Rosetta silent file (secondary structure, phi, psi, omega in degrees, C-alpha in Angstrom):
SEQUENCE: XXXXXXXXXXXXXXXXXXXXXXXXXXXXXXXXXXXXXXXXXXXXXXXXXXXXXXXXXXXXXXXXXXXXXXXXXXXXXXXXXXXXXXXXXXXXXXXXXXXXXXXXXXXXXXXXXXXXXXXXXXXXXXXXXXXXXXXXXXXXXXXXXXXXXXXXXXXXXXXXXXXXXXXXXXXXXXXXXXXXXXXXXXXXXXXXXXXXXXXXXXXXXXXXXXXXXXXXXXXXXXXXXXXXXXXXXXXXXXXXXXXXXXXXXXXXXXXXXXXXXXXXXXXXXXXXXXXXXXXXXXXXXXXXXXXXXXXXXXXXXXXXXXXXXXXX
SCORE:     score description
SCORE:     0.000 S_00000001
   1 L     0.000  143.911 -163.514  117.435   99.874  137.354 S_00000001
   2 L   -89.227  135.715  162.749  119.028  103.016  136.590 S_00000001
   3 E  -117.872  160.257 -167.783  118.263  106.579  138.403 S_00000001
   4 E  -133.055  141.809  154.763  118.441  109.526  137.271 S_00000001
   5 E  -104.674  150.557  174.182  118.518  112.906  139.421 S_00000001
   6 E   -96.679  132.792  156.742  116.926  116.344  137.995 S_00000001
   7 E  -150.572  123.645 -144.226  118.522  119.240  139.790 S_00000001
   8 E  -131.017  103.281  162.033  116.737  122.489  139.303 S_00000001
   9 E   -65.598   99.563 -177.884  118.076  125.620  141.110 S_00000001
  10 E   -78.635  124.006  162.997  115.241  127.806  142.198 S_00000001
  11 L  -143.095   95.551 -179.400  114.500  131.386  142.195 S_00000001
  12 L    87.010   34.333 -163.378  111.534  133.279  142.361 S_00000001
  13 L  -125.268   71.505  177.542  109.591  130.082  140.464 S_00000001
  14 L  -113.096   -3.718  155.194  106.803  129.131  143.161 S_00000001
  15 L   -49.753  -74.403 -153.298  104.640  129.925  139.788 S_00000001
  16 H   -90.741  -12.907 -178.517  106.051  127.148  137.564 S_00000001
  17 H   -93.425    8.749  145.766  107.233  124.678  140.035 S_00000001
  18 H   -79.767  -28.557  176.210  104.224  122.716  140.011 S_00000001
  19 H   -70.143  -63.961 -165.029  103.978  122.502  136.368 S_00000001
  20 H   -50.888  -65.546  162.981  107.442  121.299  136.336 S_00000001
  21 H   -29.888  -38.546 -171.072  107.065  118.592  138.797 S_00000001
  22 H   -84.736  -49.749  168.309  103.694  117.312  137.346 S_00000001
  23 H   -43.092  -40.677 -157.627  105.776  116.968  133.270 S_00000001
  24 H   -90.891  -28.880  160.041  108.828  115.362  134.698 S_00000001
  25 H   -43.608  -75.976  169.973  106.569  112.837  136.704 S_00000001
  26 H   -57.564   -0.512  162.118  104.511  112.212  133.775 S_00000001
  27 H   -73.760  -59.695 -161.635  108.198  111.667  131.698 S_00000001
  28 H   -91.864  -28.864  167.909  110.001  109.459  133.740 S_00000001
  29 L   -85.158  -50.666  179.360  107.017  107.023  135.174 S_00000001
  30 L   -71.573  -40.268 -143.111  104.834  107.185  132.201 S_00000001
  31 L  -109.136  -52.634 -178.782  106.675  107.810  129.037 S_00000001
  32 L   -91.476   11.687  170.797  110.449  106.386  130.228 S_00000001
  33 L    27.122  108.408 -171.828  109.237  104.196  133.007 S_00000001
  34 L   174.329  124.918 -164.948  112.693  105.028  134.716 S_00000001
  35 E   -81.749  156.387 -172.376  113.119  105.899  138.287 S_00000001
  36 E  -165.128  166.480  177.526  114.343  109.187  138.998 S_00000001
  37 E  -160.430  139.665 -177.117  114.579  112.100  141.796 S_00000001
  38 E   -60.692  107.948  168.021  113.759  115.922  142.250 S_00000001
  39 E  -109.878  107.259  173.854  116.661  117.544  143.907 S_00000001
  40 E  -109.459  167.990 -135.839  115.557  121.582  143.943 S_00000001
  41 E  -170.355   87.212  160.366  117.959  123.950  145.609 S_00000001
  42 E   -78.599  115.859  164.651  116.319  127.311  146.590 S_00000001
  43 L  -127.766  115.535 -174.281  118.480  130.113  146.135 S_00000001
  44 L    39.101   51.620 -176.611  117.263  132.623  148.628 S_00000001
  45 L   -54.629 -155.417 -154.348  114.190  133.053  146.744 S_00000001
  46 L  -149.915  -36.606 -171.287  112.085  136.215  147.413 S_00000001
  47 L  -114.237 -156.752 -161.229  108.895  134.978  146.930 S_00000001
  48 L   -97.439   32.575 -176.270  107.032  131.471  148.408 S_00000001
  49 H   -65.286  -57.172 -157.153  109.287  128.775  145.752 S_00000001
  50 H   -57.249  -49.000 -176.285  110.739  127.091  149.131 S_00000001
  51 H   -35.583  -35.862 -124.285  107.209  127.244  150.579 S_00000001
  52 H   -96.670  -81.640  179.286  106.047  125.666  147.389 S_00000001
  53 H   -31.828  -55.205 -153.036  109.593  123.430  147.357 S_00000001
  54 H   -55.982  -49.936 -137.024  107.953  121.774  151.373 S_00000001
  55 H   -81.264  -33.122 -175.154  104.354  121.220  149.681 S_00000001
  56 H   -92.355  -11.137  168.108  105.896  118.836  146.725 S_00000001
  57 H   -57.641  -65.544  108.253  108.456  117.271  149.624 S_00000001
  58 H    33.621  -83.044  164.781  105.391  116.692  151.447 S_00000001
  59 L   -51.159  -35.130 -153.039  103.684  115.044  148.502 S_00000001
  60 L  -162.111   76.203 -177.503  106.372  113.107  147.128 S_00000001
  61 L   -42.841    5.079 -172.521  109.692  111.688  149.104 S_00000001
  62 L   -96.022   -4.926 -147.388  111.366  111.512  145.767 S_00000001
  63 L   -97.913  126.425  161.696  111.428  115.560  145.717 S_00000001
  64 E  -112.156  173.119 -160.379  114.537  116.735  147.985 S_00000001
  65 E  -147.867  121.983 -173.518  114.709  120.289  149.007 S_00000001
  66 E  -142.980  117.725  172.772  117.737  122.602  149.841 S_00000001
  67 E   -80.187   96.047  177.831  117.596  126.334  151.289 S_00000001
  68 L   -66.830  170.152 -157.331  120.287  128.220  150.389 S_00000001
  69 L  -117.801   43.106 -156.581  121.091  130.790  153.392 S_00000001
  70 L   131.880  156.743  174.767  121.656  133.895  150.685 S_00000001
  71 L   -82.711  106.638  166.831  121.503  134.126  146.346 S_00000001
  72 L   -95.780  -29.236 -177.597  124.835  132.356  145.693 S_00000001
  73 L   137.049  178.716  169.299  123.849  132.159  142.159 S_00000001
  74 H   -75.044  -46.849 -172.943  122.841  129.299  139.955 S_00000001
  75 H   -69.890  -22.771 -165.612  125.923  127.818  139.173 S_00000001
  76 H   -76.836  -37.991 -169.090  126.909  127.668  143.020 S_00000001
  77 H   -80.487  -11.164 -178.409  123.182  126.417  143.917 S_00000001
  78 L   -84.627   -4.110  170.409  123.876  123.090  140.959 S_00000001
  79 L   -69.954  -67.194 -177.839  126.813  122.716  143.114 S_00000001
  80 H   -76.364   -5.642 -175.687  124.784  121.859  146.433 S_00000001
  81 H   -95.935  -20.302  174.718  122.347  119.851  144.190 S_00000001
  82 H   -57.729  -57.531 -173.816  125.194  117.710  143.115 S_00000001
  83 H   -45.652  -40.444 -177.706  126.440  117.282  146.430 S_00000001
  84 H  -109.010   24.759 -156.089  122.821  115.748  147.327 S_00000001
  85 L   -91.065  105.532  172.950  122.114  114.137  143.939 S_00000001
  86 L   -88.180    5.111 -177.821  122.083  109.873  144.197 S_00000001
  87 L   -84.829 -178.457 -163.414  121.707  108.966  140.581 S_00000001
  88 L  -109.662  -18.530  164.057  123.997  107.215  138.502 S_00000001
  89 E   -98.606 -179.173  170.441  123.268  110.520  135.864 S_00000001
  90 E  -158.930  125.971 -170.302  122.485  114.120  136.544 S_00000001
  91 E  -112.975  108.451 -169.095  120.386  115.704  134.649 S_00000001
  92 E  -109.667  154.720 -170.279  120.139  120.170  135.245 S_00000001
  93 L  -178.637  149.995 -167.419  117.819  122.045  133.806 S_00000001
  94 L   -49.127 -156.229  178.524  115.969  125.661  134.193 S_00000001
  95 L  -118.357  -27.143 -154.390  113.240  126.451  136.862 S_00000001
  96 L  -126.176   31.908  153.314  111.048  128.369  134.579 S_00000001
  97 L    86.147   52.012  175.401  109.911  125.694  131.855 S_00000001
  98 L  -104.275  -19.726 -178.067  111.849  127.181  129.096 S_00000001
  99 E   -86.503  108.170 -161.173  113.890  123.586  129.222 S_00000001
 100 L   -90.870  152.949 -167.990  110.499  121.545  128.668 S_00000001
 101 H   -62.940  -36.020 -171.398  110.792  117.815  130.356 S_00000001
 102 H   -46.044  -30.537 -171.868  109.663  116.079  127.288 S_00000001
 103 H   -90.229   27.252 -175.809  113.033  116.862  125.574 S_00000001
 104 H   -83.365  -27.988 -147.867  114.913  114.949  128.683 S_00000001
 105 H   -84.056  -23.925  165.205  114.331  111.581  126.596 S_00000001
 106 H   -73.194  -48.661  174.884  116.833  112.759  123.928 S_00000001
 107 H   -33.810  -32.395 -153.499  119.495  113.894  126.379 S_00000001
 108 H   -98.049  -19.640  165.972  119.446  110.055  128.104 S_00000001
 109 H   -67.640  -49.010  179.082  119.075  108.369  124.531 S_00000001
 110 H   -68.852  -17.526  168.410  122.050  110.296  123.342 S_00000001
 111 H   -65.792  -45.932  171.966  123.897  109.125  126.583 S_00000001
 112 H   -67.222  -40.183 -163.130  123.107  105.548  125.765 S_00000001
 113 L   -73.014   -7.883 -177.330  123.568  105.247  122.457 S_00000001
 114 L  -125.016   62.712 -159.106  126.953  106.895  123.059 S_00000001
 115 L   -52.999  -76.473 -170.818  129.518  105.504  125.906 S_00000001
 116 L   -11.128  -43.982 -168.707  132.484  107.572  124.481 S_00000001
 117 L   -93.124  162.807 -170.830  130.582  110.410  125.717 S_00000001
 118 L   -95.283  -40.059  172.913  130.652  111.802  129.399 S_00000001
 119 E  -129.036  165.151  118.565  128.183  114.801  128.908 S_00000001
 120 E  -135.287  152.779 -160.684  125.488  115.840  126.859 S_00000001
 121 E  -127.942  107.949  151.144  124.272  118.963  126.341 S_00000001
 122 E    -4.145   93.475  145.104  120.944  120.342  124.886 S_00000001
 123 L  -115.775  126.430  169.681  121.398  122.528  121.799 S_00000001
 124 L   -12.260   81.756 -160.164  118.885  124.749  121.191 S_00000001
 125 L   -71.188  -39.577  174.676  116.946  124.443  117.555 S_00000001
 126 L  -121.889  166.374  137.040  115.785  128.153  118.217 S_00000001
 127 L  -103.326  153.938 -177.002  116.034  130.250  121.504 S_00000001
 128 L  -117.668   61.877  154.773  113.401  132.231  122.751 S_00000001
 129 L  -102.510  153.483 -151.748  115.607  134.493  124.865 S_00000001
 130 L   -71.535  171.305  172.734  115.786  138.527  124.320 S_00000001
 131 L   -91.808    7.963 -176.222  118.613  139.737  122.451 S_00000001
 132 L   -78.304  -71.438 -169.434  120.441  141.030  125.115 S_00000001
 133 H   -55.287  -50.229 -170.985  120.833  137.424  126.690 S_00000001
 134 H   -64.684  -13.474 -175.984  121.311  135.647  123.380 S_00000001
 135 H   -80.977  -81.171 -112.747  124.537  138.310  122.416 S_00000001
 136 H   -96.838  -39.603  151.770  125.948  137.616  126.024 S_00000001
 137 H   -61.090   -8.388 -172.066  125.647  133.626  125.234 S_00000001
 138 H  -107.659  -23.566  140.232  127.381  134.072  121.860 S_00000001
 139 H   -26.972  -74.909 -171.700  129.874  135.954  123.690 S_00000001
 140 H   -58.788  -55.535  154.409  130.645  133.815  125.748 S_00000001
 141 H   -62.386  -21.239 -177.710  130.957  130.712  123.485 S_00000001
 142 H   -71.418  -50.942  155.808  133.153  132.602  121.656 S_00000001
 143 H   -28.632  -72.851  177.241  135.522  133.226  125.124 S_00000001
 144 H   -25.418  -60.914 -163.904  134.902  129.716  125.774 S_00000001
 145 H   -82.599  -36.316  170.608  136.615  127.944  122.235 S_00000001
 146 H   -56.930  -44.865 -159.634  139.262  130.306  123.100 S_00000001
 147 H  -109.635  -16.699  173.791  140.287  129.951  126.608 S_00000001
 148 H  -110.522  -13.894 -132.843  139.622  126.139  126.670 S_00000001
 149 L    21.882   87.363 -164.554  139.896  125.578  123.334 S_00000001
 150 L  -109.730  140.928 -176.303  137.078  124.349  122.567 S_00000001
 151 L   -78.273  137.024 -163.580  134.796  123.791  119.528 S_00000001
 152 L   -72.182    3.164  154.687  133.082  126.828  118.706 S_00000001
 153 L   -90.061  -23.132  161.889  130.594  124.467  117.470 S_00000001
 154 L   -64.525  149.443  170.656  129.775  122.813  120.996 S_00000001
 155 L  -116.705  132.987  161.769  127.308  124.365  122.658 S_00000001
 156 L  -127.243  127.807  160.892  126.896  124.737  126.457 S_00000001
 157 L  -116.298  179.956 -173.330  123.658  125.412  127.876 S_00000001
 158 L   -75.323  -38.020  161.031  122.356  124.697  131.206 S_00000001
 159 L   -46.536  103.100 -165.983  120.337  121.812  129.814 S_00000001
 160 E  -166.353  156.486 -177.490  122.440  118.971  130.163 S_00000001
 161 E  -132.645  143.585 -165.488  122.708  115.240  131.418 S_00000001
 162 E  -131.735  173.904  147.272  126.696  114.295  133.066 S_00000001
 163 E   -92.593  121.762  174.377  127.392  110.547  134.631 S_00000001
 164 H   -14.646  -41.873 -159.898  128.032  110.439  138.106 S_00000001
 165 H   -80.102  -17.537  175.283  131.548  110.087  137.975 S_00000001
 166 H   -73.359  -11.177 -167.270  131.893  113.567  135.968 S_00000001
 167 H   -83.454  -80.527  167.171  129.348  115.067  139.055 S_00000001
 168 H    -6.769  -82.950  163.761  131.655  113.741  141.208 S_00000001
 169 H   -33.553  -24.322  157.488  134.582  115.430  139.684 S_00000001
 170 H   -86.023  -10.117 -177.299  133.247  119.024  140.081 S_00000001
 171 H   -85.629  -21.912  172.260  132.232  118.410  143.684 S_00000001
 172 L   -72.190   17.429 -126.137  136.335  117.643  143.926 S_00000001
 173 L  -164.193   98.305  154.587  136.647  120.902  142.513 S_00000001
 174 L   -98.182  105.127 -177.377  137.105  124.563  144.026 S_00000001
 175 L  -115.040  128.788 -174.865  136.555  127.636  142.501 S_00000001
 176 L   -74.625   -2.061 -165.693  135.880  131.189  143.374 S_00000001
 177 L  -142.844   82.517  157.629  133.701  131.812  140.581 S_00000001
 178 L   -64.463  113.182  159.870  132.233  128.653  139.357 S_00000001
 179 L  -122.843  137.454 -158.508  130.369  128.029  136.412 S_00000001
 180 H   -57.822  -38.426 -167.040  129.112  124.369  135.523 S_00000001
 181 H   -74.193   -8.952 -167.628  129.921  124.811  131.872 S_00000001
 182 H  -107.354    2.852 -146.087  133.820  125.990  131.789 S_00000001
 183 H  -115.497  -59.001 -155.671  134.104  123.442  134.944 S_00000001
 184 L   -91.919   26.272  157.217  133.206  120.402  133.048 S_00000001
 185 L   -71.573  -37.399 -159.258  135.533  121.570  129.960 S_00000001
 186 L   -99.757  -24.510 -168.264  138.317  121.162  132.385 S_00000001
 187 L  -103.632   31.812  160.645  137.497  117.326  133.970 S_00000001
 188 L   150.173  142.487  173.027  136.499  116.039  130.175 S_00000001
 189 L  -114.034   41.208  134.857  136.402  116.675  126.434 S_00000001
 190 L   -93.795   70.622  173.076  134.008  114.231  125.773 S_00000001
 191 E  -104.341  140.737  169.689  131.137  116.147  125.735 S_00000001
 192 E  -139.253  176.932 -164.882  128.725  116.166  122.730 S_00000001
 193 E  -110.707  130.752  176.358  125.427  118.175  121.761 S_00000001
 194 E  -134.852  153.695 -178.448  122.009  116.691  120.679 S_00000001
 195 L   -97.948  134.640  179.764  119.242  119.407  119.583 S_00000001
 196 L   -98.897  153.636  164.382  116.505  120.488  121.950 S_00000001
 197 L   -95.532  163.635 -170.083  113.402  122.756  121.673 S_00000001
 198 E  -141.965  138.376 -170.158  113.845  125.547  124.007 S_00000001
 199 L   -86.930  166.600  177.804  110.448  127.365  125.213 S_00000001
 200 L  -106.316 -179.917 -144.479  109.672  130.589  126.006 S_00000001
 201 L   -87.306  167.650  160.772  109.637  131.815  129.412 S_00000001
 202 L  -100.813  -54.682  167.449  105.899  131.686  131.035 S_00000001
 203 L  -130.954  158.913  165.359  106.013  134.505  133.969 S_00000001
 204 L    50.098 -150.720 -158.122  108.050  137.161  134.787 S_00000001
 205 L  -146.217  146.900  157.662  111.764  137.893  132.930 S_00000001
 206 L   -43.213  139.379 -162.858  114.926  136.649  133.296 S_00000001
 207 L   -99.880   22.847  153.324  117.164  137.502  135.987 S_00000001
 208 L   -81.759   81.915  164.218  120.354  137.970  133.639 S_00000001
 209 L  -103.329 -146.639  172.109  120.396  141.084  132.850 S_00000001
 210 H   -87.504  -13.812  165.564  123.178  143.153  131.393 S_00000001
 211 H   -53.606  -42.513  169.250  124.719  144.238  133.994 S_00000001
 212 H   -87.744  -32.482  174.208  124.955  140.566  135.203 S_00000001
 213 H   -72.407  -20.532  173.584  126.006  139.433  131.836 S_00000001
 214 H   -95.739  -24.210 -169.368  129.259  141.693  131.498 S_00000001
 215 H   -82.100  -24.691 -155.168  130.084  141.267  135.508 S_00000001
 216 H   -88.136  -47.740 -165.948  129.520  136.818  134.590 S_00000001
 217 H   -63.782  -46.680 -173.798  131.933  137.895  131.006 S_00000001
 218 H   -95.149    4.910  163.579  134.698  139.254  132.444 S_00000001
 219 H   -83.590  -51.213  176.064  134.835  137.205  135.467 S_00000001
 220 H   -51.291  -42.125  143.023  134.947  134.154  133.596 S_00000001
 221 H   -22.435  -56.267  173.581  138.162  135.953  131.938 S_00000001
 222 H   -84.774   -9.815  177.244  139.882  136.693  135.129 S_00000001
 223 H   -90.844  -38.998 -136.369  138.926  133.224  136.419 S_00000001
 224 L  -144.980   11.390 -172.440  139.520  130.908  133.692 S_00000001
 225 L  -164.454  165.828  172.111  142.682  132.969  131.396 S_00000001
 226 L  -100.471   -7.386 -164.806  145.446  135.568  131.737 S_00000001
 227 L   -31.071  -50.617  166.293  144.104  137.422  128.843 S_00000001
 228 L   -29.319  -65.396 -175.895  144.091  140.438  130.181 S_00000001
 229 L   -62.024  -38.087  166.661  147.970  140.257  131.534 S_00000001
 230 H   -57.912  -40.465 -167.379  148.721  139.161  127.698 S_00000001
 231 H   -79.231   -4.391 -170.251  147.143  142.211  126.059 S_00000001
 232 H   -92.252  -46.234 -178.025  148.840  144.443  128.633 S_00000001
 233 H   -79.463  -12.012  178.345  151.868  142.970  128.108 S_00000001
 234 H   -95.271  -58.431  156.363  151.581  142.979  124.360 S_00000001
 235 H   -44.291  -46.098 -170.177  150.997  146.551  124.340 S_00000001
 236 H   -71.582  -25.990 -172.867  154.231  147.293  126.195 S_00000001
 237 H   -66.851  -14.671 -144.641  155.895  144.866  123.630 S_00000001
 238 H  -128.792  -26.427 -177.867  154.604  146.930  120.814 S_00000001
 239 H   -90.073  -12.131 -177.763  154.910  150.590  122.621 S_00000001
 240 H   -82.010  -21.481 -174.194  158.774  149.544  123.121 S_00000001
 241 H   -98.000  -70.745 -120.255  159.716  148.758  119.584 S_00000001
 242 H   -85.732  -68.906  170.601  157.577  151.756  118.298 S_00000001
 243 H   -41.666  -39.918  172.342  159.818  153.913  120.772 S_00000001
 244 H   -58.377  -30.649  166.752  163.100  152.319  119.236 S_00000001
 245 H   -82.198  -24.380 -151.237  162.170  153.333  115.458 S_00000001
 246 H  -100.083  -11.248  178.356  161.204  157.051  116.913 S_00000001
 247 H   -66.612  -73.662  158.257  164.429  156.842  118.646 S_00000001
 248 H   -29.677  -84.744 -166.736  166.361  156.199  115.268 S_00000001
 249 H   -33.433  -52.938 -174.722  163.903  158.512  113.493 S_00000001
 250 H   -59.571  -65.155 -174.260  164.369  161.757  115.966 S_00000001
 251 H   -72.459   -8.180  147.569  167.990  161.046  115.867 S_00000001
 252 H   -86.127  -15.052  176.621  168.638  160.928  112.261 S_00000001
 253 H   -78.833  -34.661  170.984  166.475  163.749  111.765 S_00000001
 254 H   -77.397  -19.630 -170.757  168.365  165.732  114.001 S_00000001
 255 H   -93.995  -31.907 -155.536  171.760  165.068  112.528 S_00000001
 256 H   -62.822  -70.504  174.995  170.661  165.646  109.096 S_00000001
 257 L   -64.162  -63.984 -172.105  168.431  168.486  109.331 S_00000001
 258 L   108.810    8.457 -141.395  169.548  169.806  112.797 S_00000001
 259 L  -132.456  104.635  158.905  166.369  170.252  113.574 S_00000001
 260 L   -65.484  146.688  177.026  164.946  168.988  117.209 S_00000001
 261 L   -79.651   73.611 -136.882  161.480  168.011  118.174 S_00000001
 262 L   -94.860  174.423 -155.980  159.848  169.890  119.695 S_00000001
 263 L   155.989   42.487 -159.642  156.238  168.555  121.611 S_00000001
 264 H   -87.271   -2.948 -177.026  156.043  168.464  125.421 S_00000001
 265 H   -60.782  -45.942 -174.761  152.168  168.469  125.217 S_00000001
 266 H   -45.061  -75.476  166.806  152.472  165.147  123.179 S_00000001
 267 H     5.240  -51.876 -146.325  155.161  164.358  126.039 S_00000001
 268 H   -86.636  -44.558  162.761  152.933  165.173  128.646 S_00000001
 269 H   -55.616  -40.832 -179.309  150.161  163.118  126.908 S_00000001
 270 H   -42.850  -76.290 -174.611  152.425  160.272  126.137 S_00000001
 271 H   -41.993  -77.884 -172.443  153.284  160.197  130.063 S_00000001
 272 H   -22.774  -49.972 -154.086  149.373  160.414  130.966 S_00000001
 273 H   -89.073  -29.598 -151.264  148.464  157.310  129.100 S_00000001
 274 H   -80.424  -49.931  172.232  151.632  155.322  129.585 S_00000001
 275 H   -61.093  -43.583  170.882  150.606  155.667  133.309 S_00000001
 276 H   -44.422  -69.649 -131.265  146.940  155.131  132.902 S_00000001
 277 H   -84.030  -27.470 -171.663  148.220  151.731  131.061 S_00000001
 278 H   -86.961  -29.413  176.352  150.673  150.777  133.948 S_00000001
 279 H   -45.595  -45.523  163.716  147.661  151.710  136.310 S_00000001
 280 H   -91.932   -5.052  154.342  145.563  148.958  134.760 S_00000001
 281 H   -98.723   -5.597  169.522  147.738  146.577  134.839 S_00000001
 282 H   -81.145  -10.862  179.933  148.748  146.760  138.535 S_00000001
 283 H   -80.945   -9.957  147.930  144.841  146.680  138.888 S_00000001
 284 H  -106.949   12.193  137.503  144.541  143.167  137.277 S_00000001
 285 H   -57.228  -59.163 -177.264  147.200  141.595  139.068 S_00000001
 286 H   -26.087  -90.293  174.674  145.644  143.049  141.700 S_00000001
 287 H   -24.938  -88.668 -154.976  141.832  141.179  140.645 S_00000001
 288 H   -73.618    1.255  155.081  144.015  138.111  140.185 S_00000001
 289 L   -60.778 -101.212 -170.802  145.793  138.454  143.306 S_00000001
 290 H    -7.550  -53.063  169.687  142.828  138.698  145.023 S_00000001
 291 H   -60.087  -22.295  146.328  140.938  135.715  143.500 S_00000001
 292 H   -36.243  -55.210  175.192  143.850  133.963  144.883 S_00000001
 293 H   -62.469  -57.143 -166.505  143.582  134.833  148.084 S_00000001
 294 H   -64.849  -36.964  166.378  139.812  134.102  147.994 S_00000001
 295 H   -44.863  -37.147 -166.870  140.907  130.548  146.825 S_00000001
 296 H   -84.948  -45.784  178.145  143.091  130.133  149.181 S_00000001
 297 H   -64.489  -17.067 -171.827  140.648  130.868  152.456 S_00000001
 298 L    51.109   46.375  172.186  138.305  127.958  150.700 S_00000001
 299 L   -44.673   54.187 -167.650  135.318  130.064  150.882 S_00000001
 300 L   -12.794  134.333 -172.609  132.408  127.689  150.159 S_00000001
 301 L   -80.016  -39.196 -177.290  130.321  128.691  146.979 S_00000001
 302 L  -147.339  166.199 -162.163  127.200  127.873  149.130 S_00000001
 303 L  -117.806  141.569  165.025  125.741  127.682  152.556 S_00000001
 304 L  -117.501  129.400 -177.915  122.377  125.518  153.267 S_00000001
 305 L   -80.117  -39.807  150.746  120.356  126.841  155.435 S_00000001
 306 L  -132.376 -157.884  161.840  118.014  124.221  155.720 S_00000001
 307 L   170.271  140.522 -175.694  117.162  120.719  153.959 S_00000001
 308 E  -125.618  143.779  144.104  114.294  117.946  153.795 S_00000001
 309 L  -140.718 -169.468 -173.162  115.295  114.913  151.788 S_00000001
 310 L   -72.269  -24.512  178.573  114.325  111.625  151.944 S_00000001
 311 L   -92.221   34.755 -153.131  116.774  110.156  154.275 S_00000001
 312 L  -127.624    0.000    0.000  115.568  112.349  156.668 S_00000001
């Protein structure tokens, strides 16, 4: 008989994480009669989720429970749930019911009916996220089919079912900035998409805000591409030829005419910007020095502070 683990990063969800528990129960023993286990992975919540997290441990040995020791983030805390995950699938999904349980039996039907594939991943028929968050996902997909090349018609959401051996393969896997979806781009391109409903949140607001959505865009840039060092370098390609016709130009103009250019503000401007431009590009070697470095030291994306599971 097959198992499957759920692993649900927690933050600030001691609201919703009864609700969750009691749907995915009522999924996999009544409606898929299919054995299956809760791995949630508190990261550093703020409010009483781990407290919560003990009470459904407590209740239910299938429930494991992992404290992170600080907010590494989500993708870092799906990291540590992998690590304690025993199924022969893995199924991830939010904390705060907008990925409703009911729609897990299409992820694991599109898994069966389809060996070729390795992942699937939950697309959306509508989302009910703000417009901030939905620009900053379309964004992002766009990066994505670029930098992996990937089809800008896959979708990756957070909703998603993998096979062990693909879990496996990201736990092999170190990165200073990890995110599950550009991760499992790189260890297989069989992934495909079956459509999900996707709910709207029930309390409180998403903790992506914009601030976090431009620091998550252009780190996945400096993480996952050189783009940067090409457009820098593309500029210089482009300001060096432009100098070589003004070179020609000034100096046929001068023999002709006789007539010198005169200009040092332009000069002076010229100089200003040229520097500015050389400024920012020793400052993203720099950034990709650095992420280097941090790579190199093997920092761990997350610490556990505590943990109850069953084999405890």
């Amino acid at each position: 008989m097959s198992l499957y683990s759920v692993v649900v990063p927690v933050y600030n969800s001691e609201k919703t994480l009864e609700e969750l528990y009691q749907r995915l129960c009522h999924m996999f023993d009544e409606t898929l009669r299919l054995g299956f286990e809760l791995v949630l992975v508190d990261d550093s919540s703020k409010d009483h989720s781990y407290e919560k997290m003990q009470e459904l441990h407590r209740r239910d040995k299938r429930v494991k429970i992992i404290q992170l020791s600080r907010n590494y983030g989500q993708h870092s805390a799906l990291l540590c749930g992998f690590y304690y995950a025993q199924g022969d699938a893995v199924i991830t999904m939010d904390d705060d019911l907008q990925h409703p349980p009911e729609e897990i039996p299409k992820l694991i039907r599109m898994l069966e009916e389809h060996p070729e594939l390795d992942v699937v991943v939950g697309k959306y028929a509508s989302k009910k996220h703000g417009p901030v968050r939905n620009f900053g996902t379309y964004l992002m997909n766009r990066v994505s089919s670029s930098i992996f090349h990937k089809d800008p018609n896959l979708q990756l959401t957070s909703f998603r079912i993998m096979r062990k051996f693909i879990v496996e393969a990201l736990l092999r896997l170190h990165v200073d900035f990890p995110r599950i979806g550009h991760l499992l781009l790189l260890v297989s391109n069989r992934i495909g998409n079956v459509q999900v409903e996707h709910d709207s949140r029930k309390y409180g607001k998403s903790g992506y805000t914009f601030k976090r959505l431009v620091r998550d865009f252009f780190g996945n840039i400096l993480t996952n591409s050189a783009f940067p060092l090409v457009v820098v370098r593309n500029i210089g390609i482009l300001s060096f030829i432009v100098s070589v016709f003004l070179s020609f130009y000034y100096l046929l103009r001068y023999m002709v005419y006789g007539v010198s250019i005169q200009g040092w503000t332009t000069l002076v401007l010229l100089t200003l910007s040229y520097s500015g431009l050389v400024l920012l590009a020793i400052g993203i070697v720099g950034e990709y020095l650095m992420r280097i470095l941090k790579e190199t030291k093997k920092i761990p994306n997350y610490t556990v502070r505590q943990c109850e599971t069953d084999e405890e």
